[in-house]
PDB file of C-alpha atoms in Angstrom:
ATOM      1  CA  UNK A  14      -2.516 -48.951  20.336  1.00  0.00           C
ATOM      2  CA  UNK A  15      -0.602 -45.995  21.574  1.00  0.00           C
ATOM      3  CA  UNK A  16       2.288 -46.827  18.883  1.00  0.00           C
ATOM      4  CA  UNK A  17       0.198 -46.731  15.687  1.00  0.00           C
ATOM      5  CA  UNK A  18      -1.409 -43.347  17.281  1.00  0.00           C
ATOM      6  CA  UNK A  19       2.192 -41.753  17.311  1.00  0.00           C
ATOM      7  CA  UNK A  20       2.884 -43.019  14.017  1.00  0.00           C
ATOM      8  CA  UNK A  21      -0.030 -41.625  12.711  1.00  0.00           C
ATOM      9  CA  UNK A  22      -0.230 -38.560  14.905  1.00  0.00           C
ATOM     10  CA  UNK A  23       2.833 -37.383  15.163  1.00  0.00           C
ATOM     11  CA  UNK A  24       4.101 -36.932  11.916  1.00  0.00           C
ATOM     12  CA  UNK A  25       0.957 -35.004  11.080  1.00  0.00           C
ATOM     13  CA  UNK A  26       1.414 -32.362  14.180  1.00  0.00           C
ATOM     14  CA  UNK A  27       5.568 -31.874  12.584  1.00  0.00           C
ATOM     15  CA  UNK A  28       3.918 -31.304   9.670  1.00  0.00           C
ATOM     16  CA  UNK A  29       1.419 -28.419  10.729  1.00  0.00           C
ATOM     17  CA  UNK A  30       4.002 -27.343  13.095  1.00  0.00           C
ATOM     18  CA  UNK A  31       6.370 -26.744   9.948  1.00  0.00           C
ATOM     19  CA  UNK A  32       3.429 -25.065   7.626  1.00  0.00           C
ATOM     20  CA  UNK A  33       2.814 -22.670  10.726  1.00  0.00           C
ATOM     21  CA  UNK A  34       6.478 -21.778  11.318  1.00  0.00           C
ATOM     22  CA  UNK A  35       6.761 -21.165   7.949  1.00  0.00           C
ATOM     23  CA  UNK A  36       3.660 -18.737   7.826  1.00  0.00           C
ATOM     24  CA  UNK A  37       4.836 -16.909  11.129  1.00  0.00           C
ATOM     25  CA  UNK A  38       8.090 -15.965   9.344  1.00  0.00           C
ATOM     26  CA  UNK A  39       6.992 -14.743   6.190  1.00  0.00           C
ATOM     27  CA  UNK A  40       7.197 -11.033   5.668  1.00  0.00           C
ATOM     28  CA  UNK A  41       3.368  -9.953   5.173  1.00  0.00           C
ATOM     29  CA  UNK A  42       2.332  -7.400   1.933  1.00  0.00           C
ATOM     30  CA  UNK A  43       1.003  -4.481   3.743  1.00  0.00           C
ATOM     31  CA  UNK A  44      -1.015  -3.679   0.766  1.00  0.00           C
ATOM     32  CA  UNK A  45       0.533  -0.236   0.073  1.00  0.00           C
ATOM     33  CA  UNK A  46       0.649   0.498  -3.799  1.00  0.00           C
ATOM     34  CA  UNK A  47       4.166  -0.388  -5.725  1.00  0.00           C
ATOM     35  CA  UNK A  48       6.623   1.913  -4.317  1.00  0.00           C
ATOM     36  CA  UNK A  49       7.377   3.817  -7.299  1.00  0.00           C
ATOM     37  CA  UNK A  50       6.977   7.376  -8.847  1.00  0.00           C
ATOM     38  CA  UNK A  51       3.991   8.160  -9.987  1.00  0.00           C
ATOM     39  CA  UNK A  52       2.828  10.937 -12.539  1.00  0.00           C
ATOM     40  CA  UNK A  53      -0.690  11.128 -11.399  1.00  0.00           C
ATOM     41  CA  UNK A  54      -2.676  11.391  -8.154  1.00  0.00           C
ATOM     42  CA  UNK A  55      -6.003  12.305  -6.448  1.00  0.00           C
ATOM     43  CA  UNK A  56      -7.349  15.195  -4.514  1.00  0.00           C
ATOM     44  CA  UNK A  57     -10.294  14.353  -2.147  1.00  0.00           C
ATOM     45  CA  UNK A  58     -13.326  16.232  -2.565  1.00  0.00           C
ATOM     46  CA  UNK A  59     -14.146  16.284   0.047  1.00  0.00           C
ATOM     47  CA  UNK A  60     -13.515  12.573   1.056  1.00  0.00           C
ATOM     48  CA  UNK A  61     -11.246   9.612  -0.269  1.00  0.00           C
ATOM     49  CA  UNK A  62     -14.239   8.146  -1.984  1.00  0.00           C
ATOM     50  CA  UNK A  63     -15.124  11.344  -4.188  1.00  0.00           C
ATOM     51  CA  UNK A  64     -11.794  12.197  -5.676  1.00  0.00           C
ATOM     52  CA  UNK A  65     -10.575  14.250  -8.090  1.00  0.00           C
ATOM     53  CA  UNK A  66      -7.776  13.227 -10.744  1.00  0.00           C
ATOM     54  CA  UNK A  67      -4.802  15.262 -11.428  1.00  0.00           C
ATOM     55  CA  UNK A  68      -1.528  15.172 -13.494  1.00  0.00           C
ATOM     56  CA  UNK A  69       1.304  15.582 -14.504  1.00  0.00           C
ATOM     57  CA  UNK A  70       2.837  15.113 -10.744  1.00  0.00           C
ATOM     58  CA  UNK A  71       6.236  14.299  -9.383  1.00  0.00           C
ATOM     59  CA  UNK A  72       4.932  12.412  -6.620  1.00  0.00           C
ATOM     60  CA  UNK A  73       6.041   9.024  -4.671  1.00  0.00           C
ATOM     61  CA  UNK A  74       4.505   6.448  -2.641  1.00  0.00           C
ATOM     62  CA  UNK A  75       8.133   6.372  -1.124  1.00  0.00           C
ATOM     63  CA  UNK A  76       7.974   7.836   2.507  1.00  0.00           C
ATOM     64  CA  UNK A  77       9.922  11.104   1.946  1.00  0.00           C
ATOM     65  CA  UNK A  78       9.799  14.216   4.296  1.00  0.00           C
ATOM     66  CA  UNK A  79       7.933  16.463   2.726  1.00  0.00           C
ATOM     67  CA  UNK A  80       3.416  15.566   1.714  1.00  0.00           C
ATOM     68  CA  UNK A  81       2.918  16.152  -1.866  1.00  0.00           C
ATOM     69  CA  UNK A  82       0.268  18.937  -2.817  1.00  0.00           C
ATOM     70  CA  UNK A  83      -0.662  20.914  -5.306  1.00  0.00           C
ATOM     71  CA  UNK A  84      -3.024  24.557  -5.780  1.00  0.00           C
ATOM     72  CA  UNK A  85      -6.491  24.067  -6.705  1.00  0.00           C
ATOM     73  CA  UNK A  86      -8.642  27.770  -7.315  1.00  0.00           C
ATOM     74  CA  UNK A  87      -6.297  28.994  -4.563  1.00  0.00           C
ATOM     75  CA  UNK A  88      -6.561  25.917  -2.103  1.00  0.00           C
ATOM     76  CA  UNK A  89      -3.252  23.788  -1.623  1.00  0.00           C
ATOM     77  CA  UNK A  90      -4.438  20.326  -1.458  1.00  0.00           C
ATOM     78  CA  UNK A  91      -2.718  17.019  -0.621  1.00  0.00           C
ATOM     79  CA  UNK A  92      -2.363  14.119  -2.879  1.00  0.00           C
ATOM     80  CA  UNK A  93      -3.144  10.954  -2.855  1.00  0.00           C
ATOM     81  CA  UNK A  94      -2.605   6.952  -4.855  1.00  0.00           C
ATOM     82  CA  UNK A  95      -5.368   4.736  -5.174  1.00  0.00           C
ATOM     83  CA  UNK A  96      -4.116   1.088  -4.406  1.00  0.00           C
ATOM     84  CA  UNK A  97      -5.044   0.197  -7.752  1.00  0.00           C
ATOM     85  CA  UNK A  98      -3.720   2.937  -9.566  1.00  0.00           C
ATOM     86  CA  UNK A  99      -7.165   4.384 -10.905  1.00  0.00           C
ATOM     87  CA  UNK A 100     -10.101   5.687  -9.575  1.00  0.00           C
ATOM     88  CA  UNK A 101     -12.190   2.332  -8.880  1.00  0.00           C
ATOM     89  CA  UNK A 102     -10.367   2.152  -4.966  1.00  0.00           C
ATOM     90  CA  UNK A 103     -10.675   5.149  -2.886  1.00  0.00           C
ATOM     91  CA  UNK A 104      -7.444   7.285  -2.879  1.00  0.00           C
ATOM     92  CA  UNK A 105      -6.220   7.165   0.663  1.00  0.00           C
ATOM     93  CA  UNK A 106      -2.440   6.531  -0.464  1.00  0.00           C
ATOM     94  CA  UNK A 107      -0.233   9.426   0.952  1.00  0.00           C
ATOM     95  CA  UNK A 108       1.799  10.404  -1.683  1.00  0.00           C
ATOM     96  CA  UNK A 109       5.194  12.618  -1.387  1.00  0.00           C
ATOM     97  CA  UNK A 110       6.828  14.558  -2.902  1.00  0.00           C
ATOM     98  CA  UNK A 111      10.013  13.433  -5.006  1.00  0.00           C
ATOM     99  CA  UNK A 112      13.521  14.157  -3.856  1.00  0.00           C
ATOM    100  CA  UNK A 113      14.726  15.251  -7.153  1.00  0.00           C
ATOM    101  CA  UNK A 114      10.994  16.697  -8.103  1.00  0.00           C
ATOM    102  CA  UNK A 115       8.861  19.566  -6.798  1.00  0.00           C
ATOM    103  CA  UNK A 116       6.033  17.393  -5.806  1.00  0.00           C
ATOM    104  CA  UNK A 117       4.038  19.481  -8.205  1.00  0.00           C
TER     105      UNK A 117
END
């Protein structure tokens, strides 16, 4: 009786353990937009769900020393990006100045 249970349960347990271990060491996606130069961005007006598009810009999603900004009606505004690249999602991904660009 015990040997029948071990013949069924032990391989199943080993399989579950192997799958769990493989998933535990797989890097997770961070949900961030693709790290690439972008030529359009949004500023929050007044929040991430109400954004105004501005282009052309020279910014990137890669983290850099300076945050990408622009001047709107004499007020400096921080620029953001969306997860989908359009206004269907909130603009809440921080944009940074490109090393070779002026960041607007």
